[in-house]
Amino acid sequence: MNFSDLPYLLIGIFSGITSGLFGIGGGMVIVPAMLVLNESSHHAIGISVLQMIFAAIFGSYINYKKKNLNIKDGIVIGLGGLLGASFSGLLLKFLNDISLTTIFLCVSCVFFIKYAFGVKENAVKNERSTLQKNIILFIAGSFTGIFAISLGIGGGLLIAPILAYFLGYDSKKVVSLSLFFVIFASISGVLSLSTSGVIDHVVIHKGIIVGIASMIGVFIGIKIIEKMQISSHRKILLCIYALSILGTTHSLLKKLAIISF
């Protein structure tokens, strides 16, 4: 490890804090940050997905110890994510850097608008049978796994609104389940991306550095969320979206400018 690894360490810590706070894999921070560091979109996604394993496992362990994680629900949604994410490598074979960056930017903008204009959580607990609930969890995991890992964002931010709307889960339960989901999706994603040649020795080196640093951030994030008010939680989330959108937009414009010349 040398001085050039310092930006990756700092990015890892910051992304880990977002993982602990919002139940995400950290890709909304890592992918645009890697693009700013002139990594290709494919390498940025590979680094992001690899570090998610570190952040998600460590964060889920802490949540489980604090009795904030429902393992049964987590396994059902995780198995769905495992299935969906297995198709991520195939999708990346057919998309170039600009296409991937554009898709990521569009996803970021959609969810930024969704949260910025005050979409409220469904606080009403829907009365559903165990079978119905498990079907919803599995489908939500599968759908999110297909698209999230392909974009290197883990899926926490995509899956949270689904759980809140269809199952009426409160924000605390959504955060812990989302982070647990990322374990399954990221492992499947790493295997798929490795098979497709996206993850090489460079991605592994940088992904491990970012991943270890993210564990420090996860610990900090979970400590913060225990004392944070809901209004403050939402404002910080919006700031993360805004930073991600700005970084990705800058990267996309730079790539388009290179092509135009």
Tab-separated table of C-alpha atoms in Angstrom:
chain	number	residue	atom	x	y	z
A	1	MET	CA	0.000	0.000	0.000
A	2	ASN	CA	1.339	3.447	-0.884
A	3	PHE	CA	0.320	7.112	-0.969
A	4	SER	CA	-1.628	6.640	-4.209
A	5	ASP	CA	-3.997	4.335	-2.309
A	6	LEU	CA	-5.050	7.144	0.080
A	7	PRO	CA	-7.985	8.362	-2.075
A	8	TYR	CA	-9.331	4.791	-2.172
A	9	LEU	CA	-9.097	4.524	1.616
A	10	LEU	CA	-10.985	7.793	2.131
A	11	ILE	CA	-13.625	6.838	-0.419
A	12	GLY	CA	-14.013	3.464	1.310
A	13	ILE	CA	-14.579	5.039	4.718
A	14	PHE	CA	-17.128	7.497	3.364
A	15	SER	CA	-18.977	4.829	1.393
A	16	GLY	CA	-19.011	2.614	4.491
A	17	ILE	CA	-20.682	5.372	6.480
A	18	THR	CA	-23.423	5.583	3.835
A	19	SER	CA	-23.804	1.796	3.986
A	20	GLY	CA	-24.334	1.854	7.729
A	21	LEU	CA	-26.684	4.817	7.540
A	22	PHE	CA	-28.846	3.816	4.601
A	23	GLY	CA	-28.424	0.071	4.096
A	24	ILE	CA	-26.730	0.451	0.716
A	25	GLY	CA	-23.650	-1.171	-0.737
A	26	GLY	CA	-21.913	2.156	-1.208
A	27	GLY	CA	-21.922	2.158	-5.006
A	28	MET	CA	-23.778	5.458	-5.213
A	29	VAL	CA	-20.590	6.946	-3.742
A	30	ILE	CA	-17.899	4.625	-5.081
A	31	VAL	CA	-18.853	4.408	-8.770
A	32	PRO	CA	-18.840	8.180	-9.460
A	33	ALA	CA	-15.771	8.590	-7.223
A	34	MET	CA	-13.898	5.933	-9.210
A	35	LEU	CA	-14.946	7.627	-12.441
A	36	VAL	CA	-13.530	10.928	-11.164
A	37	LEU	CA	-10.265	9.046	-10.464
A	38	ASN	CA	-10.286	8.089	-14.166
A	39	GLU	CA	-11.218	4.450	-13.681
A	40	SER	CA	-13.270	2.981	-16.507
A	41	SER	CA	-16.963	2.342	-15.839
A	42	HIS	CA	-16.353	-1.404	-15.842
A	43	HIS	CA	-13.496	-1.129	-13.333
A	44	ALA	CA	-15.496	1.317	-11.206
A	45	ILE	CA	-18.362	-1.174	-11.045
A	46	GLY	CA	-15.998	-4.066	-10.289
A	47	ILE	CA	-14.335	-2.183	-7.406
A	48	SER	CA	-17.718	-1.138	-6.055
A	49	VAL	CA	-19.219	-4.629	-6.132
A	50	LEU	CA	-16.118	-6.191	-4.562
A	51	GLN	CA	-16.063	-3.785	-1.617
A	52	MET	CA	-19.766	-4.356	-0.993
A	53	ILE	CA	-18.982	-7.821	0.353
A	54	PHE	CA	-16.861	-6.297	3.122
A	55	ALA	CA	-19.334	-3.548	4.031
A	56	ALA	CA	-22.478	-5.683	3.832
A	57	ILE	CA	-21.204	-8.646	5.866
A	58	PHE	CA	-19.699	-6.488	8.586
A	59	GLY	CA	-22.713	-4.157	8.763
A	60	SER	CA	-25.189	-7.044	8.856
A	61	TYR	CA	-23.230	-8.683	11.658
A	62	ILE	CA	-23.473	-5.507	13.726
A	63	ASN	CA	-27.198	-5.135	12.977
A	64	TYR	CA	-27.790	-8.769	13.948
A	65	LYS	CA	-25.970	-8.306	17.247
A	66	LYS	CA	-28.129	-5.262	17.929
A	67	LYS	CA	-31.286	-7.298	17.066
A	68	ASN	CA	-32.138	-4.961	14.179
A	69	LEU	CA	-32.080	-7.677	11.477
A	70	ASN	CA	-34.758	-10.240	10.626
A	71	ILE	CA	-32.643	-13.124	9.281
A	72	LYS	CA	-35.588	-15.064	7.793
A	73	ASP	CA	-36.770	-12.131	5.691
A	74	GLY	CA	-33.171	-11.340	4.796
A	75	ILE	CA	-32.482	-14.830	3.462
A	76	VAL	CA	-35.581	-14.808	1.219
A	77	ILE	CA	-34.779	-11.423	-0.278
A	78	GLY	CA	-31.103	-12.360	-0.497
A	79	LEU	CA	-31.798	-15.508	-2.496
A	80	GLY	CA	-33.775	-13.414	-4.953
A	81	GLY	CA	-30.835	-11.034	-5.249
A	82	LEU	CA	-28.488	-13.967	-5.767
A	83	LEU	CA	-30.552	-15.101	-8.743
A	84	GLY	CA	-30.954	-11.651	-10.278
A	85	ALA	CA	-27.316	-10.596	-9.856
A	86	SER	CA	-26.095	-13.737	-11.626
A	87	PHE	CA	-27.191	-12.105	-14.895
A	88	SER	CA	-25.147	-8.920	-14.308
A	89	GLY	CA	-21.999	-10.090	-16.097
A	90	LEU	CA	-24.009	-10.980	-19.182
A	91	LEU	CA	-25.555	-7.503	-19.265
A	92	LEU	CA	-22.150	-5.815	-18.977
A	93	LYS	CA	-20.917	-7.687	-22.057
A	94	PHE	CA	-23.395	-5.777	-24.222
A	95	LEU	CA	-22.922	-2.273	-22.788
A	96	ASN	CA	-19.963	0.092	-23.248
A	97	ASP	CA	-18.608	2.709	-20.815
A	98	ILE	CA	-20.869	5.527	-21.993
A	99	SER	CA	-23.994	3.349	-21.895
A	100	LEU	CA	-23.245	2.176	-18.362
A	101	THR	CA	-22.487	5.690	-17.132
A	102	THR	CA	-25.684	7.019	-18.728
A	103	ILE	CA	-27.812	4.289	-17.140
A	104	PHE	CA	-26.254	4.939	-13.751
A	105	LEU	CA	-26.922	8.667	-14.083
A	106	CYS	CA	-30.557	8.079	-15.052
A	107	VAL	CA	-31.134	5.751	-12.093
A	108	SER	CA	-29.550	8.286	-9.740
A	109	CYS	CA	-31.731	11.140	-11.071
A	110	VAL	CA	-34.952	9.136	-10.798
A	111	PHE	CA	-34.386	8.250	-7.167
A	112	PHE	CA	-33.109	11.718	-6.287
A	113	ILE	CA	-36.350	13.230	-7.602
A	114	LYS	CA	-38.360	10.544	-5.786
A	115	TYR	CA	-36.847	11.403	-2.434
A	116	ALA	CA	-36.469	15.161	-2.987
A	117	PHE	CA	-40.181	15.659	-3.557
A	118	GLY	CA	-41.180	14.048	-0.312
A	119	VAL	CA	-42.305	10.506	-1.049
A	120	LYS	CA	-43.271	9.269	2.396
A	121	GLU	CA	-42.794	5.795	3.764
A	122	ASN	CA	-45.871	3.642	3.981
A	123	ALA	CA	-46.271	3.400	7.732
A	124	VAL	CA	-49.305	1.154	7.507
A	125	LYS	CA	-48.463	-2.497	8.077
A	126	ASN	CA	-49.985	-4.450	5.238
A	127	GLU	CA	-51.714	-7.631	6.308
A	128	ARG	CA	-50.239	-10.339	4.121
A	129	SER	CA	-49.767	-14.065	4.560
A	130	THR	CA	-46.272	-15.442	5.054
A	131	LEU	CA	-46.323	-16.876	1.527
A	132	GLN	CA	-47.352	-13.543	-0.012
A	133	LYS	CA	-44.695	-11.713	1.949
A	134	ASN	CA	-41.975	-14.168	0.894
A	135	ILE	CA	-43.009	-13.945	-2.761
A	136	ILE	CA	-42.768	-10.152	-2.636
A	137	LEU	CA	-39.382	-10.341	-0.914
A	138	PHE	CA	-38.017	-12.802	-3.481
A	139	ILE	CA	-39.306	-10.869	-6.505
A	140	ALA	CA	-37.992	-7.599	-5.063
A	141	GLY	CA	-34.586	-9.189	-4.531
A	142	SER	CA	-34.479	-10.692	-8.033
A	143	PHE	CA	-35.543	-7.475	-9.776
A	144	THR	CA	-33.080	-5.375	-7.834
A	145	GLY	CA	-30.236	-7.853	-8.262
A	146	ILE	CA	-30.496	-7.843	-12.064
A	147	PHE	CA	-30.079	-4.085	-12.435
A	148	ALA	CA	-28.264	-2.960	-9.293
A	149	ILE	CA	-25.149	-5.114	-9.569
A	150	SER	CA	-24.852	-4.311	-13.274
A	151	LEU	CA	-24.627	-0.655	-12.220
A	152	GLY	CA	-22.358	-1.390	-9.254
A	153	ILE	CA	-24.736	0.116	-6.689
A	154	GLY	CA	-25.620	-2.904	-4.574
A	155	GLY	CA	-29.340	-2.294	-4.642
A	156	GLY	CA	-30.057	-0.954	-1.193
A	157	LEU	CA	-31.455	2.301	-2.518
A	158	LEU	CA	-33.521	0.510	-5.146
A	159	ILE	CA	-34.976	-2.102	-2.835
A	160	ALA	CA	-35.836	0.123	0.122
A	161	PRO	CA	-38.864	1.839	-1.512
A	162	ILE	CA	-40.203	-1.558	-2.597
A	163	LEU	CA	-40.086	-2.948	0.938
A	164	ALA	CA	-41.607	0.196	2.415
A	165	TYR	CA	-44.432	0.396	-0.120
A	166	PHE	CA	-45.482	-3.245	-0.523
A	167	LEU	CA	-44.764	-4.513	2.997
A	168	GLY	CA	-45.005	-1.350	5.071
A	169	TYR	CA	-41.591	-1.871	6.676
A	170	ASP	CA	-40.315	1.032	8.752
A	171	SER	CA	-37.018	2.716	7.865
A	172	LYS	CA	-35.000	0.902	10.519
A	173	LYS	CA	-36.065	-2.523	9.234
A	174	VAL	CA	-35.544	-1.431	5.622
A	175	VAL	CA	-31.953	-0.326	6.302
A	176	SER	CA	-30.908	-3.616	7.932
A	177	LEU	CA	-32.637	-5.794	5.307
A	178	SER	CA	-31.242	-3.755	2.428
A	179	LEU	CA	-27.701	-4.138	3.719
A	180	PHE	CA	-28.189	-7.871	4.282
A	181	PHE	CA	-29.516	-8.185	0.718
A	182	VAL	CA	-26.306	-6.639	-0.573
A	183	ILE	CA	-24.315	-9.634	0.771
A	184	PHE	CA	-26.058	-12.057	-1.580
A	185	ALA	CA	-26.205	-9.702	-4.554
A	186	SER	CA	-22.555	-8.660	-4.259
A	187	ILE	CA	-21.212	-12.219	-3.962
A	188	SER	CA	-23.212	-13.275	-7.005
A	189	GLY	CA	-22.140	-10.119	-8.803
A	190	VAL	CA	-18.441	-10.716	-8.086
A	191	LEU	CA	-18.676	-14.247	-9.473
A	192	SER	CA	-20.516	-13.042	-12.561
A	193	LEU	CA	-18.158	-10.113	-13.191
A	194	SER	CA	-15.116	-12.364	-12.681
A	195	THR	CA	-16.417	-14.813	-15.262
A	196	SER	CA	-16.976	-11.927	-17.680
A	197	GLY	CA	-13.435	-10.620	-17.188
A	198	VAL	CA	-14.496	-7.332	-15.588
A	199	ILE	CA	-12.746	-8.112	-12.293
A	200	ASP	CA	-8.971	-8.441	-12.781
A	201	HIS	CA	-5.956	-8.130	-10.452
A	202	VAL	CA	-6.150	-4.306	-10.504
A	203	VAL	CA	-9.815	-4.316	-9.481
A	204	ILE	CA	-9.130	-6.893	-6.764
A	205	HIS	CA	-6.295	-4.805	-5.272
A	206	LYS	CA	-8.285	-1.570	-5.222
A	207	GLY	CA	-11.522	-3.293	-4.221
A	208	ILE	CA	-9.910	-4.855	-1.148
A	209	ILE	CA	-8.445	-1.509	-0.065
A	210	VAL	CA	-11.807	0.234	-0.449
A	211	GLY	CA	-13.592	-2.725	1.178
A	212	ILE	CA	-11.457	-2.834	4.323
A	213	ALA	CA	-11.761	0.928	4.715
A	214	SER	CA	-15.537	0.683	4.252
A	215	MET	CA	-15.789	-1.567	7.328
A	216	ILE	CA	-14.546	1.324	9.446
A	217	GLY	CA	-17.158	3.556	7.853
A	218	VAL	CA	-19.968	1.026	8.411
A	219	PHE	CA	-19.237	0.954	12.132
A	220	ILE	CA	-19.375	4.751	12.251
A	221	GLY	CA	-22.563	4.878	10.159
A	222	ILE	CA	-24.473	2.452	12.377
A	223	LYS	CA	-23.444	4.428	15.441
A	224	ILE	CA	-24.696	7.642	13.836
A	225	ILE	CA	-28.075	6.254	12.743
A	226	GLU	CA	-28.863	5.179	16.308
A	227	LYS	CA	-28.920	8.832	17.340
A	228	MET	CA	-30.193	10.468	14.142
A	229	GLN	CA	-33.651	11.963	13.621
A	230	ILE	CA	-35.627	10.909	10.530
A	231	SER	CA	-35.599	14.422	9.025
A	232	SER	CA	-31.811	14.640	9.296
A	233	HIS	CA	-31.483	11.144	7.850
A	234	ARG	CA	-33.428	12.162	4.728
A	235	LYS	CA	-31.449	15.376	4.178
A	236	ILE	CA	-28.139	13.535	4.256
A	237	LEU	CA	-29.461	10.947	1.821
A	238	LEU	CA	-30.413	13.708	-0.614
A	239	CYS	CA	-26.921	15.199	-0.335
A	240	ILE	CA	-25.394	11.823	-1.214
A	241	TYR	CA	-27.640	11.558	-4.266
A	242	ALA	CA	-26.695	15.081	-5.354
A	243	LEU	CA	-22.947	14.394	-5.048
A	244	SER	CA	-23.311	11.134	-6.938
A	245	ILE	CA	-25.237	12.828	-9.758
A	246	LEU	CA	-22.695	15.651	-10.053
A	247	GLY	CA	-19.737	13.275	-10.158
A	248	THR	CA	-21.346	10.979	-12.711
A	249	THR	CA	-22.457	13.900	-14.907
A	250	HIS	CA	-18.914	15.266	-14.933
A	251	SER	CA	-17.534	11.884	-15.956
A	252	LEU	CA	-20.128	11.371	-18.703
A	253	LEU	CA	-19.518	14.831	-20.199
A	254	LYS	CA	-15.784	14.161	-20.210
A	255	LYS	CA	-16.242	10.839	-22.032
A	256	LEU	CA	-18.573	12.425	-24.590
A	257	ALA	CA	-16.109	15.286	-25.167
A	258	ILE	CA	-13.315	12.793	-25.882
A	259	ILE	CA	-15.462	10.960	-28.433
A	260	SER	CA	-16.543	14.195	-30.132
A	261	PHE	CA	-12.918	15.068	-30.773
